[in-house]
Amino acid sequence: MLRWSRDPRCVALARLELRKALVDWGLSELEDSAVLILSELLTNAWLHAKVTPEQVIETRYFRSSGALRIEVHDGTPDRPQPRTPDSEASDGRGLLLVDALADEWGVTDRSGPGKVVWASLTVPVVRPSERDCT
């Protein structure tokens, strides 16, 4: 689990950490979608979670048997709701992007105060015939 302050530069650092994990897991093909999902979830938490400056937001990324899961933990119980943005608005599309890119996403309670907003991407299956022969 990684902890982030409310400094906007932390979004770029969180994306970098996710990219490193994806390379380590051999999942670079998921990078574009995964990084955009993480960016939207983190930005949403900073804008709407109503956490105090001394509270941090935490991220967790892990690979399970067939999926990559991205989690953003914050200290408020307020649950994000997708909305239909005004066509002229420059914001309000984050959860719509997450919904479009992720195979699933949702919100769960966490131990202690707050919630976890998560999204998962299916890990592509590599068949033996698709692997490079060495």
mmCIF file of N, CA and C in Angstrom:
data_model
loop_
_atom_site.group_PDB
_atom_site.id
_atom_site.type_symbol
_atom_site.label_atom_id
_atom_site.label_comp_id
_atom_site.label_asym_id
_atom_site.label_seq_id
_atom_site.Cartn_x
_atom_site.Cartn_y
_atom_site.Cartn_z
ATOM 1 N N MET A 1 0.855 -1.167 0.000
ATOM 2 C CA MET A 1 0.000 0.000 0.000
ATOM 3 C C MET A 1 0.906 1.236 0.000
ATOM 4 N N LEU A 2 0.591 2.171 -0.867
ATOM 5 C CA LEU A 2 1.354 3.413 -0.961
ATOM 6 C C LEU A 2 0.486 4.547 -0.457
ATOM 7 N N ARG A 3 1.118 5.525 0.204
ATOM 8 C CA ARG A 3 0.390 6.655 0.787
ATOM 9 C C ARG A 3 0.775 7.929 0.062
ATOM 10 N N TRP A 4 -0.255 8.769 -0.153
ATOM 11 C CA TRP A 4 -0.055 9.994 -0.914
ATOM 12 C C TRP A 4 -0.661 11.179 -0.175
ATOM 13 N N SER A 5 0.052 12.295 -0.208
ATOM 14 C CA SER A 5 -0.491 13.531 0.349
ATOM 15 C C SER A 5 -1.446 14.133 -0.682
ATOM 16 N N ARG A 6 -2.017 15.266 -0.350
ATOM 17 C CA ARG A 6 -2.938 15.922 -1.267
ATOM 18 C C ARG A 6 -2.221 16.763 -2.324
ATOM 19 N N ASP A 7 -0.930 16.681 -2.389
ATOM 20 C CA ASP A 7 -0.157 17.414 -3.391
ATOM 21 C C ASP A 7 -0.477 16.848 -4.777
ATOM 22 N N PRO A 8 -0.887 17.690 -5.717
ATOM 23 C CA PRO A 8 -1.242 17.198 -7.065
ATOM 24 C C PRO A 8 -0.113 16.445 -7.763
ATOM 25 N N ARG A 9 1.137 16.725 -7.397
ATOM 26 C CA ARG A 9 2.257 16.000 -8.014
ATOM 27 C C ARG A 9 2.245 14.520 -7.672
ATOM 28 N N CYS A 10 1.527 14.160 -6.619
ATOM 29 C CA CYS A 10 1.474 12.760 -6.206
ATOM 30 C C CYS A 10 0.754 11.883 -7.225
ATOM 31 N N VAL A 11 -0.122 12.441 -8.022
ATOM 32 C CA VAL A 11 -0.795 11.642 -9.055
ATOM 33 C C VAL A 11 0.241 11.093 -10.033
ATOM 34 N N ALA A 12 1.171 11.931 -10.459
ATOM 35 C CA ALA A 12 2.218 11.477 -11.383
ATOM 36 C C ALA A 12 3.097 10.415 -10.724
ATOM 37 N N LEU A 13 3.411 10.597 -9.449
ATOM 38 C CA LEU A 13 4.227 9.602 -8.745
ATOM 39 C C LEU A 13 3.480 8.278 -8.592
ATOM 40 N N ALA A 14 2.195 8.340 -8.324
ATOM 41 C CA ALA A 14 1.386 7.119 -8.209
ATOM 42 C C ALA A 14 1.325 6.394 -9.553
ATOM 43 N N ARG A 15 1.187 7.145 -10.640
ATOM 44 C CA ARG A 15 1.190 6.528 -11.972
ATOM 45 C C ARG A 15 2.526 5.841 -12.244
ATOM 46 N N LEU A 16 3.620 6.477 -11.852
ATOM 47 C CA LEU A 16 4.943 5.886 -12.039
ATOM 48 C C LEU A 16 5.057 4.569 -11.273
ATOM 49 N N GLU A 17 4.589 4.550 -10.039
ATOM 50 C CA GLU A 17 4.638 3.314 -9.246
ATOM 51 C C GLU A 17 3.802 2.209 -9.883
ATOM 52 N N LEU A 18 2.654 2.560 -10.424
ATOM 53 C CA LEU A 18 1.824 1.562 -11.103
ATOM 54 C C LEU A 18 2.529 1.048 -12.350
ATOM 55 N N ARG A 19 3.138 1.944 -13.112
ATOM 56 C CA ARG A 19 3.880 1.510 -14.310
ATOM 57 C C ARG A 19 4.983 0.517 -13.942
ATOM 58 N N LYS A 20 5.708 0.791 -12.864
ATOM 59 C CA LYS A 20 6.770 -0.120 -12.414
ATOM 60 C C LYS A 20 6.191 -1.492 -12.084
ATOM 61 N N ALA A 21 5.077 -1.505 -11.362
ATOM 62 C CA ALA A 21 4.448 -2.781 -10.997
ATOM 63 C C ALA A 21 4.015 -3.535 -12.248
ATOM 64 N N LEU A 22 3.434 -2.833 -13.212
ATOM 65 C CA LEU A 22 2.983 -3.494 -14.439
ATOM 66 C C LEU A 22 4.146 -4.124 -15.198
ATOM 67 N N VAL A 23 5.273 -3.424 -15.262
ATOM 68 C CA VAL A 23 6.460 -3.983 -15.917
ATOM 69 C C VAL A 23 6.919 -5.234 -15.173
ATOM 70 N N ASP A 24 7.000 -5.155 -13.843
ATOM 71 C CA ASP A 24 7.428 -6.308 -13.037
ATOM 72 C C ASP A 24 6.525 -7.517 -13.253
ATOM 73 N N TRP A 25 5.236 -7.278 -13.442
ATOM 74 C CA TRP A 25 4.269 -8.368 -13.617
ATOM 75 C C TRP A 25 4.097 -8.778 -15.076
ATOM 76 N N GLY A 26 4.808 -8.125 -15.976
ATOM 77 C CA GLY A 26 4.662 -8.440 -17.393
ATOM 78 C C GLY A 26 3.323 -8.006 -17.963
ATOM 79 N N LEU A 27 2.779 -6.915 -17.435
ATOM 80 C CA LEU A 27 1.457 -6.449 -17.853
ATOM 81 C C LEU A 27 1.501 -5.070 -18.509
ATOM 82 N N SER A 28 2.571 -4.781 -19.204
ATOM 83 C CA SER A 28 2.701 -3.467 -19.831
ATOM 84 C C SER A 28 1.575 -3.177 -20.816
ATOM 85 N N GLU A 29 0.966 -4.216 -21.395
ATOM 86 C CA GLU A 29 -0.122 -3.986 -22.353
ATOM 87 C C GLU A 29 -1.356 -3.364 -21.701
ATOM 88 N N LEU A 30 -1.442 -3.413 -20.367
ATOM 89 C CA LEU A 30 -2.562 -2.796 -19.660
ATOM 90 C C LEU A 30 -2.262 -1.360 -19.215
ATOM 91 N N GLU A 31 -1.061 -0.888 -19.498
ATOM 92 C CA GLU A 31 -0.607 0.389 -18.949
ATOM 93 C C GLU A 31 -1.529 1.562 -19.259
ATOM 94 N N ASP A 32 -1.901 1.756 -20.495
ATOM 95 C CA ASP A 32 -2.706 2.937 -20.844
ATOM 96 C C ASP A 32 -4.006 2.981 -20.046
ATOM 97 N N SER A 33 -4.746 1.883 -20.054
ATOM 98 C CA SER A 33 -6.020 1.855 -19.327
ATOM 99 C C SER A 33 -5.801 1.941 -17.826
ATOM 100 N N ALA A 34 -4.839 1.184 -17.305
ATOM 101 C CA ALA A 34 -4.608 1.148 -15.862
ATOM 102 C C ALA A 34 -4.200 2.514 -15.320
ATOM 103 N N VAL A 35 -3.305 3.194 -16.008
ATOM 104 C CA VAL A 35 -2.817 4.495 -15.555
ATOM 105 C C VAL A 35 -3.934 5.545 -15.617
ATOM 106 N N LEU A 36 -4.749 5.496 -16.646
ATOM 107 C CA LEU A 36 -5.860 6.448 -16.727
ATOM 108 C C LEU A 36 -6.889 6.187 -15.622
ATOM 109 N N ILE A 37 -7.187 4.922 -15.366
ATOM 110 C CA ILE A 37 -8.104 4.575 -14.275
ATOM 111 C C ILE A 37 -7.558 5.089 -12.945
ATOM 112 N N LEU A 38 -6.299 4.817 -12.670
ATOM 113 C CA LEU A 38 -5.688 5.285 -11.420
ATOM 114 C C LEU A 38 -5.761 6.803 -11.315
ATOM 115 N N SER A 39 -5.423 7.493 -12.385
ATOM 116 C CA SER A 39 -5.458 8.957 -12.368
ATOM 117 C C SER A 39 -6.852 9.473 -12.036
ATOM 118 N N GLU A 40 -7.852 8.898 -12.651
ATOM 119 C CA GLU A 40 -9.227 9.347 -12.411
ATOM 120 C C GLU A 40 -9.670 9.053 -10.982
ATOM 121 N N LEU A 41 -9.347 7.868 -10.460
ATOM 122 C CA LEU A 41 -9.756 7.527 -9.096
ATOM 123 C C LEU A 41 -9.041 8.399 -8.063
ATOM 124 N N LEU A 42 -7.741 8.640 -8.266
ATOM 125 C CA LEU A 42 -7.006 9.504 -7.337
ATOM 126 C C LEU A 42 -7.514 10.943 -7.393
ATOM 127 N N THR A 43 -7.706 11.442 -8.577
ATOM 128 C CA THR A 43 -8.199 12.814 -8.718
ATOM 129 C C THR A 43 -9.577 12.946 -8.083
ATOM 130 N N ASN A 44 -10.420 11.973 -8.301
ATOM 131 C CA ASN A 44 -11.753 11.980 -7.702
ATOM 132 C C ASN A 44 -11.658 12.009 -6.181
ATOM 133 N N ALA A 45 -10.761 11.207 -5.618
ATOM 134 C CA ALA A 45 -10.591 11.184 -4.159
ATOM 135 C C ALA A 45 -10.128 12.548 -3.647
ATOM 136 N N TRP A 46 -9.168 13.167 -4.328
ATOM 137 C CA TRP A 46 -8.679 14.469 -3.871
ATOM 138 C C TRP A 46 -9.731 15.562 -3.998
ATOM 139 N N LEU A 47 -10.510 15.499 -5.042
ATOM 140 C CA LEU A 47 -11.508 16.543 -5.248
ATOM 141 C C LEU A 47 -12.755 16.390 -4.389
ATOM 142 N N HIS A 48 -13.148 15.151 -4.138
ATOM 143 C CA HIS A 48 -14.458 14.927 -3.538
ATOM 144 C C HIS A 48 -14.468 14.202 -2.201
ATOM 145 N N ALA A 49 -13.347 13.665 -1.773
ATOM 146 C CA ALA A 49 -13.360 12.832 -0.568
ATOM 147 C C ALA A 49 -13.465 13.632 0.721
ATOM 148 N N LYS A 50 -13.245 14.926 0.675
ATOM 149 C CA LYS A 50 -13.345 15.772 1.864
ATOM 150 C C LYS A 50 -12.449 15.296 3.001
ATOM 151 N N VAL A 51 -11.239 14.864 2.649
ATOM 152 C CA VAL A 51 -10.283 14.475 3.678
ATOM 153 C C VAL A 51 -9.569 15.727 4.159
ATOM 154 N N THR A 52 -9.096 15.700 5.380
ATOM 155 C CA THR A 52 -8.371 16.843 5.923
ATOM 156 C C THR A 52 -6.941 16.833 5.394
ATOM 157 N N PRO A 53 -6.250 17.959 5.425
ATOM 158 C CA PRO A 53 -4.887 18.007 4.875
ATOM 159 C C PRO A 53 -3.930 16.993 5.509
ATOM 160 N N GLU A 54 -4.133 16.640 6.763
ATOM 161 C CA GLU A 54 -3.215 15.680 7.389
ATOM 162 C C GLU A 54 -3.545 14.233 7.041
ATOM 163 N N GLN A 55 -4.703 13.984 6.465
ATOM 164 C CA GLN A 55 -5.034 12.628 6.041
ATOM 165 C C GLN A 55 -4.397 12.352 4.686
ATOM 166 N N VAL A 56 -4.127 11.101 4.442
ATOM 167 C CA VAL A 56 -3.543 10.716 3.169
ATOM 168 C C VAL A 56 -4.511 9.809 2.428
ATOM 169 N N ILE A 57 -4.260 9.694 1.175
ATOM 170 C CA ILE A 57 -4.985 8.753 0.334
ATOM 171 C C ILE A 57 -4.006 7.630 0.032
ATOM 172 N N GLU A 58 -4.505 6.413 0.040
ATOM 173 C CA GLU A 58 -3.649 5.254 -0.182
ATOM 174 C C GLU A 58 -4.053 4.561 -1.476
ATOM 175 N N THR A 59 -3.047 3.992 -2.135
ATOM 176 C CA THR A 59 -3.308 3.196 -3.328
ATOM 177 C C THR A 59 -2.743 1.802 -3.114
ATOM 178 N N ARG A 60 -3.379 0.884 -3.785
ATOM 179 C CA ARG A 60 -2.913 -0.500 -3.767
ATOM 180 C C ARG A 60 -3.187 -1.067 -5.150
ATOM 181 N N TYR A 61 -2.200 -1.746 -5.708
ATOM 182 C CA TYR A 61 -2.362 -2.399 -6.992
ATOM 183 C C TYR A 61 -1.896 -3.839 -6.806
ATOM 184 N N PHE A 62 -2.668 -4.775 -7.300
ATOM 185 C CA PHE A 62 -2.209 -6.156 -7.235
ATOM 186 C C PHE A 62 -2.796 -6.978 -8.363
ATOM 187 N N ARG A 63 -2.068 -8.026 -8.662
ATOM 188 C CA ARG A 63 -2.481 -8.952 -9.705
ATOM 189 C C ARG A 63 -3.031 -10.194 -9.028
ATOM 190 N N SER A 64 -4.220 -10.583 -9.432
ATOM 191 C CA SER A 64 -4.785 -11.836 -8.955
ATOM 192 C C SER A 64 -4.716 -12.835 -10.108
ATOM 193 N N SER A 65 -5.383 -13.944 -9.966
ATOM 194 C CA SER A 65 -5.272 -15.006 -10.968
ATOM 195 C C SER A 65 -5.592 -14.538 -12.388
ATOM 196 N N GLY A 66 -6.600 -13.717 -12.568
ATOM 197 C CA GLY A 66 -6.934 -13.304 -13.919
ATOM 198 C C GLY A 66 -7.180 -11.825 -14.075
ATOM 199 N N ALA A 67 -6.790 -11.033 -13.077
ATOM 200 C CA ALA A 67 -7.117 -9.609 -13.143
ATOM 201 C C ALA A 67 -6.051 -8.750 -12.483
ATOM 202 N N LEU A 68 -6.028 -7.508 -12.890
ATOM 203 C CA LEU A 68 -5.259 -6.458 -12.226
ATOM 204 C C LEU A 68 -6.277 -5.638 -11.459
ATOM 205 N N ARG A 69 -6.036 -5.428 -10.181
ATOM 206 C CA ARG A 69 -6.958 -4.622 -9.364
ATOM 207 C C ARG A 69 -6.226 -3.373 -8.911
ATOM 208 N N ILE A 70 -6.894 -2.239 -9.072
ATOM 209 C CA ILE A 70 -6.379 -0.938 -8.666
ATOM 210 C C ILE A 70 -7.327 -0.416 -7.597
ATOM 211 N N GLU A 71 -6.786 -0.050 -6.439
ATOM 212 C CA GLU A 71 -7.612 0.451 -5.343
ATOM 213 C C GLU A 71 -7.131 1.823 -4.902
ATOM 214 N N VAL A 72 -8.085 2.677 -4.550
ATOM 215 C CA VAL A 72 -7.793 3.976 -3.945
ATOM 216 C C VAL A 72 -8.592 4.043 -2.651
ATOM 217 N N HIS A 73 -7.883 4.193 -1.532
ATOM 218 C CA HIS A 73 -8.482 4.233 -0.196
ATOM 219 C C HIS A 73 -8.488 5.675 0.291
ATOM 220 N N ASP A 74 -9.599 6.108 0.863
ATOM 221 C CA ASP A 74 -9.624 7.426 1.501
ATOM 222 C C ASP A 74 -10.465 7.349 2.765
ATOM 223 N N GLY A 75 -10.399 8.387 3.567
ATOM 224 C CA GLY A 75 -10.986 8.375 4.901
ATOM 225 C C GLY A 75 -12.418 8.844 5.018
ATOM 226 N N THR A 76 -13.108 9.069 3.931
ATOM 227 C CA THR A 76 -14.482 9.533 4.021
ATOM 228 C C THR A 76 -15.446 8.457 3.527
ATOM 229 N N PRO A 77 -16.605 8.358 4.157
ATOM 230 C CA PRO A 77 -17.575 7.349 3.712
ATOM 231 C C PRO A 77 -18.377 7.765 2.484
ATOM 232 N N ASP A 78 -18.251 9.017 2.044
ATOM 233 C CA ASP A 78 -19.013 9.495 0.886
ATOM 234 C C ASP A 78 -18.628 8.683 -0.354
ATOM 235 N N ARG A 79 -19.637 8.112 -0.981
ATOM 236 C CA ARG A 79 -19.390 7.244 -2.136
ATOM 237 C C ARG A 79 -19.526 8.034 -3.437
ATOM 238 N N PRO A 80 -18.589 7.801 -4.355
ATOM 239 C CA PRO A 80 -18.665 8.516 -5.632
ATOM 240 C C PRO A 80 -19.852 8.033 -6.458
ATOM 241 N N GLN A 81 -20.438 8.952 -7.187
ATOM 242 C CA GLN A 81 -21.570 8.645 -8.054
ATOM 243 C C GLN A 81 -21.258 9.152 -9.459
ATOM 244 N N PRO A 82 -21.355 8.281 -10.455
ATOM 245 C CA PRO A 82 -21.182 8.774 -11.825
ATOM 246 C C PRO A 82 -22.266 9.806 -12.135
ATOM 247 N N ARG A 83 -21.918 10.768 -12.925
ATOM 248 C CA ARG A 83 -22.899 11.788 -13.293
ATOM 249 C C ARG A 83 -22.807 12.053 -14.785
ATOM 250 N N THR A 84 -23.821 12.640 -15.293
ATOM 251 C CA THR A 84 -23.822 13.030 -16.695
ATOM 252 C C THR A 84 -23.387 14.483 -16.748
ATOM 253 N N PRO A 85 -22.170 14.726 -17.243
ATOM 254 C CA PRO A 85 -21.684 16.103 -17.247
ATOM 255 C C PRO A 85 -22.358 16.920 -18.339
ATOM 256 N N ASP A 86 -22.418 18.197 -18.081
ATOM 257 C CA ASP A 86 -22.878 19.145 -19.074
ATOM 258 C C ASP A 86 -21.901 19.074 -20.252
ATOM 259 N N SER A 87 -22.397 19.163 -21.463
ATOM 260 C CA SER A 87 -21.526 19.051 -22.636
ATOM 261 C C SER A 87 -20.449 20.135 -22.677
ATOM 262 N N GLU A 88 -20.667 21.241 -22.000
ATOM 263 C CA GLU A 88 -19.692 22.320 -21.960
ATOM 264 C C GLU A 88 -18.726 22.202 -20.783
ATOM 265 N N ALA A 89 -18.997 21.291 -19.856
ATOM 266 C CA ALA A 89 -18.169 21.158 -18.649
ATOM 267 C C ALA A 89 -16.820 20.541 -18.978
ATOM 268 N N SER A 90 -15.801 20.980 -18.251
ATOM 269 C CA SER A 90 -14.460 20.429 -18.444
ATOM 270 C C SER A 90 -14.159 19.310 -17.444
ATOM 271 N N ASP A 91 -15.103 18.994 -16.585
ATOM 272 C CA ASP A 91 -14.902 17.928 -15.604
ATOM 273 C C ASP A 91 -16.179 17.092 -15.510
ATOM 274 N N GLY A 92 -16.145 16.094 -14.614
ATOM 275 C CA GLY A 92 -17.331 15.283 -14.392
ATOM 276 C C GLY A 92 -17.389 14.006 -15.194
ATOM 277 N N ARG A 93 -16.301 13.667 -15.870
ATOM 278 C CA ARG A 93 -16.306 12.479 -16.712
ATOM 279 C C ARG A 93 -15.437 11.345 -16.170
ATOM 280 N N GLY A 94 -14.814 11.551 -15.028
ATOM 281 C CA GLY A 94 -13.863 10.577 -14.494
ATOM 282 C C GLY A 94 -14.429 9.182 -14.300
ATOM 283 N N LEU A 95 -15.545 9.082 -13.606
ATOM 284 C CA LEU A 95 -16.121 7.755 -13.374
ATOM 285 C C LEU A 95 -16.701 7.165 -14.653
ATOM 286 N N LEU A 96 -17.118 8.001 -15.586
ATOM 287 C CA LEU A 96 -17.564 7.484 -16.879
ATOM 288 C C LEU A 96 -16.394 6.841 -17.619
ATOM 289 N N LEU A 97 -15.209 7.462 -17.524
ATOM 290 C CA LEU A 97 -14.005 6.867 -18.119
ATOM 291 C C LEU A 97 -13.637 5.560 -17.433
ATOM 292 N N VAL A 98 -13.687 5.563 -16.107
ATOM 293 C CA VAL A 98 -13.381 4.336 -15.364
ATOM 294 C C VAL A 98 -14.340 3.228 -15.781
ATOM 295 N N ASP A 99 -15.618 3.555 -15.869
ATOM 296 C CA ASP A 99 -16.621 2.570 -16.260
ATOM 297 C C ASP A 99 -16.365 2.037 -17.670
ATOM 298 N N ALA A 100 -15.929 2.909 -18.562
ATOM 299 C CA ALA A 100 -15.673 2.497 -19.945
ATOM 300 C C ALA A 100 -14.411 1.638 -20.068
ATOM 301 N N LEU A 101 -13.399 1.914 -19.253
ATOM 302 C CA LEU A 101 -12.118 1.214 -19.378
ATOM 303 C C LEU A 101 -12.020 -0.063 -18.546
ATOM 304 N N ALA A 102 -12.605 -0.045 -17.370
ATOM 305 C CA ALA A 102 -12.470 -1.186 -16.454
ATOM 306 C C ALA A 102 -13.448 -2.290 -16.813
ATOM 307 N N ASP A 103 -13.062 -3.521 -16.516
ATOM 308 C CA ASP A 103 -13.989 -4.637 -16.677
ATOM 309 C C ASP A 103 -15.033 -4.603 -15.567
ATOM 310 N N GLU A 104 -14.630 -4.147 -14.401
ATOM 311 C CA GLU A 104 -15.558 -3.915 -13.287
ATOM 312 C C GLU A 104 -14.967 -2.834 -12.413
ATOM 313 N N TRP A 105 -15.824 -2.181 -11.662
ATOM 314 C CA TRP A 105 -15.366 -1.230 -10.653
ATOM 315 C C TRP A 105 -16.454 -1.122 -9.603
ATOM 316 N N GLY A 106 -16.066 -0.622 -8.432
ATOM 317 C CA GLY A 106 -17.046 -0.478 -7.379
ATOM 318 C C GLY A 106 -16.470 0.231 -6.170
ATOM 319 N N VAL A 107 -17.258 0.244 -5.113
ATOM 320 C CA VAL A 107 -16.885 0.897 -3.862
ATOM 321 C C VAL A 107 -17.195 -0.074 -2.736
ATOM 322 N N THR A 108 -16.251 -0.237 -1.813
ATOM 323 C CA THR A 108 -16.469 -1.088 -0.648
ATOM 324 C C THR A 108 -16.020 -0.351 0.600
ATOM 325 N N ASP A 109 -16.524 -0.787 1.732
ATOM 326 C CA ASP A 109 -16.055 -0.257 3.014
ATOM 327 C C ASP A 109 -14.655 -0.786 3.262
ATOM 328 N N ARG A 110 -13.943 -0.117 4.123
ATOM 329 C CA ARG A 110 -12.627 -0.610 4.521
ATOM 330 C C ARG A 110 -12.569 -0.674 6.031
ATOM 331 N N SER A 111 -11.591 -1.394 6.543
ATOM 332 C CA SER A 111 -11.450 -1.401 7.998
ATOM 333 C C SER A 111 -10.990 -0.017 8.413
ATOM 334 N N GLY A 112 -11.636 0.534 9.399
ATOM 335 C CA GLY A 112 -11.375 1.917 9.778
ATOM 336 C C GLY A 112 -12.300 2.827 8.998
ATOM 337 N N PRO A 113 -12.106 4.122 9.136
ATOM 338 C CA PRO A 113 -13.008 5.056 8.447
ATOM 339 C C PRO A 113 -12.763 5.061 6.938
ATOM 340 N N GLY A 114 -13.820 5.328 6.215
ATOM 341 C CA GLY A 114 -13.656 5.552 4.795
ATOM 342 C C GLY A 114 -14.114 4.421 3.903
ATOM 343 N N LYS A 115 -13.548 4.420 2.718
ATOM 344 C CA LYS A 115 -13.963 3.490 1.677
ATOM 345 C C LYS A 115 -12.792 3.152 0.771
ATOM 346 N N VAL A 116 -13.034 2.174 -0.079
ATOM 347 C CA VAL A 116 -12.100 1.789 -1.134
ATOM 348 C C VAL A 116 -12.864 1.877 -2.454
ATOM 349 N N VAL A 117 -12.344 2.643 -3.379
ATOM 350 C CA VAL A 117 -12.881 2.653 -4.737
ATOM 351 C C VAL A 117 -11.899 1.825 -5.556
ATOM 352 N N TRP A 118 -12.414 0.839 -6.239
ATOM 353 C CA TRP A 118 -11.546 -0.106 -6.946
ATOM 354 C C TRP A 118 -12.011 -0.298 -8.385
ATOM 355 N N ALA A 119 -11.082 -0.746 -9.199
ATOM 356 C CA ALA A 119 -11.383 -1.103 -10.587
ATOM 357 C C ALA A 119 -10.498 -2.284 -10.951
ATOM 358 N N SER A 120 -11.003 -3.137 -11.820
ATOM 359 C CA SER A 120 -10.187 -4.270 -12.259
ATOM 360 C C SER A 120 -10.183 -4.371 -13.775
ATOM 361 N N LEU A 121 -9.069 -4.849 -14.269
ATOM 362 C CA LEU A 121 -8.866 -5.104 -15.687
ATOM 363 C C LEU A 121 -8.508 -6.575 -15.848
ATOM 364 N N THR A 122 -9.058 -7.223 -16.829
ATOM 365 C CA THR A 122 -8.730 -8.618 -17.089
ATOM 366 C C THR A 122 -7.311 -8.708 -17.618
ATOM 367 N N VAL A 123 -6.564 -9.666 -17.073
ATOM 368 C CA VAL A 123 -5.204 -9.907 -17.530
ATOM 369 C C VAL A 123 -5.290 -10.794 -18.771
ATOM 370 N N PRO A 124 -4.699 -10.361 -19.874
ATOM 371 C CA PRO A 124 -4.748 -11.177 -21.092
ATOM 372 C C PRO A 124 -4.074 -12.532 -20.869
ATOM 373 N N VAL A 125 -4.676 -13.556 -21.413
ATOM 374 C CA VAL A 125 -4.107 -14.898 -21.317
ATOM 375 C C VAL A 125 -3.125 -15.068 -22.464
ATOM 376 N N VAL A 126 -1.914 -15.483 -22.116
ATOM 377 C CA VAL A 126 -0.904 -15.737 -23.134
ATOM 378 C C VAL A 126 -0.858 -17.240 -23.365
ATOM 379 N N ARG A 127 -1.180 -17.626 -24.568
ATOM 380 C CA ARG A 127 -1.156 -19.041 -24.921
ATOM 381 C C ARG A 127 0.279 -19.443 -25.249
ATOM 382 N N PRO A 128 0.649 -20.693 -24.996
ATOM 383 C CA PRO A 128 2.031 -21.127 -25.270
ATOM 384 C C PRO A 128 2.467 -20.827 -26.689
ATOM 385 N N SER A 129 1.589 -20.902 -27.675
ATOM 386 C CA SER A 129 1.966 -20.632 -29.052
ATOM 387 C C SER A 129 2.257 -19.155 -29.302
ATOM 388 N N GLU A 130 1.820 -18.281 -28.393
ATOM 389 C CA GLU A 130 2.040 -16.844 -28.552
ATOM 390 C C GLU A 130 3.321 -16.368 -27.893
ATOM 391 N N ARG A 131 3.941 -17.203 -27.100
ATOM 392 C CA ARG A 131 5.176 -16.806 -26.416
ATOM 393 C C ARG A 131 6.335 -16.832 -27.381
ATOM 394 N N ASP A 132 7.303 -16.007 -27.105
ATOM 395 C CA ASP A 132 8.527 -16.021 -27.910
ATOM 396 C C ASP A 132 9.302 -17.292 -27.613
ATOM 397 N N CYS A 133 9.804 -17.923 -28.629
ATOM 398 C CA CYS A 133 10.632 -19.111 -28.435
ATOM 399 C C CYS A 133 12.075 -18.657 -28.306
ATOM 400 N N THR A 134 12.764 -19.233 -27.345
ATOM 401 C CA THR A 134 14.176 -18.866 -27.160
ATOM 402 C C THR A 134 15.038 -20.087 -27.182
#
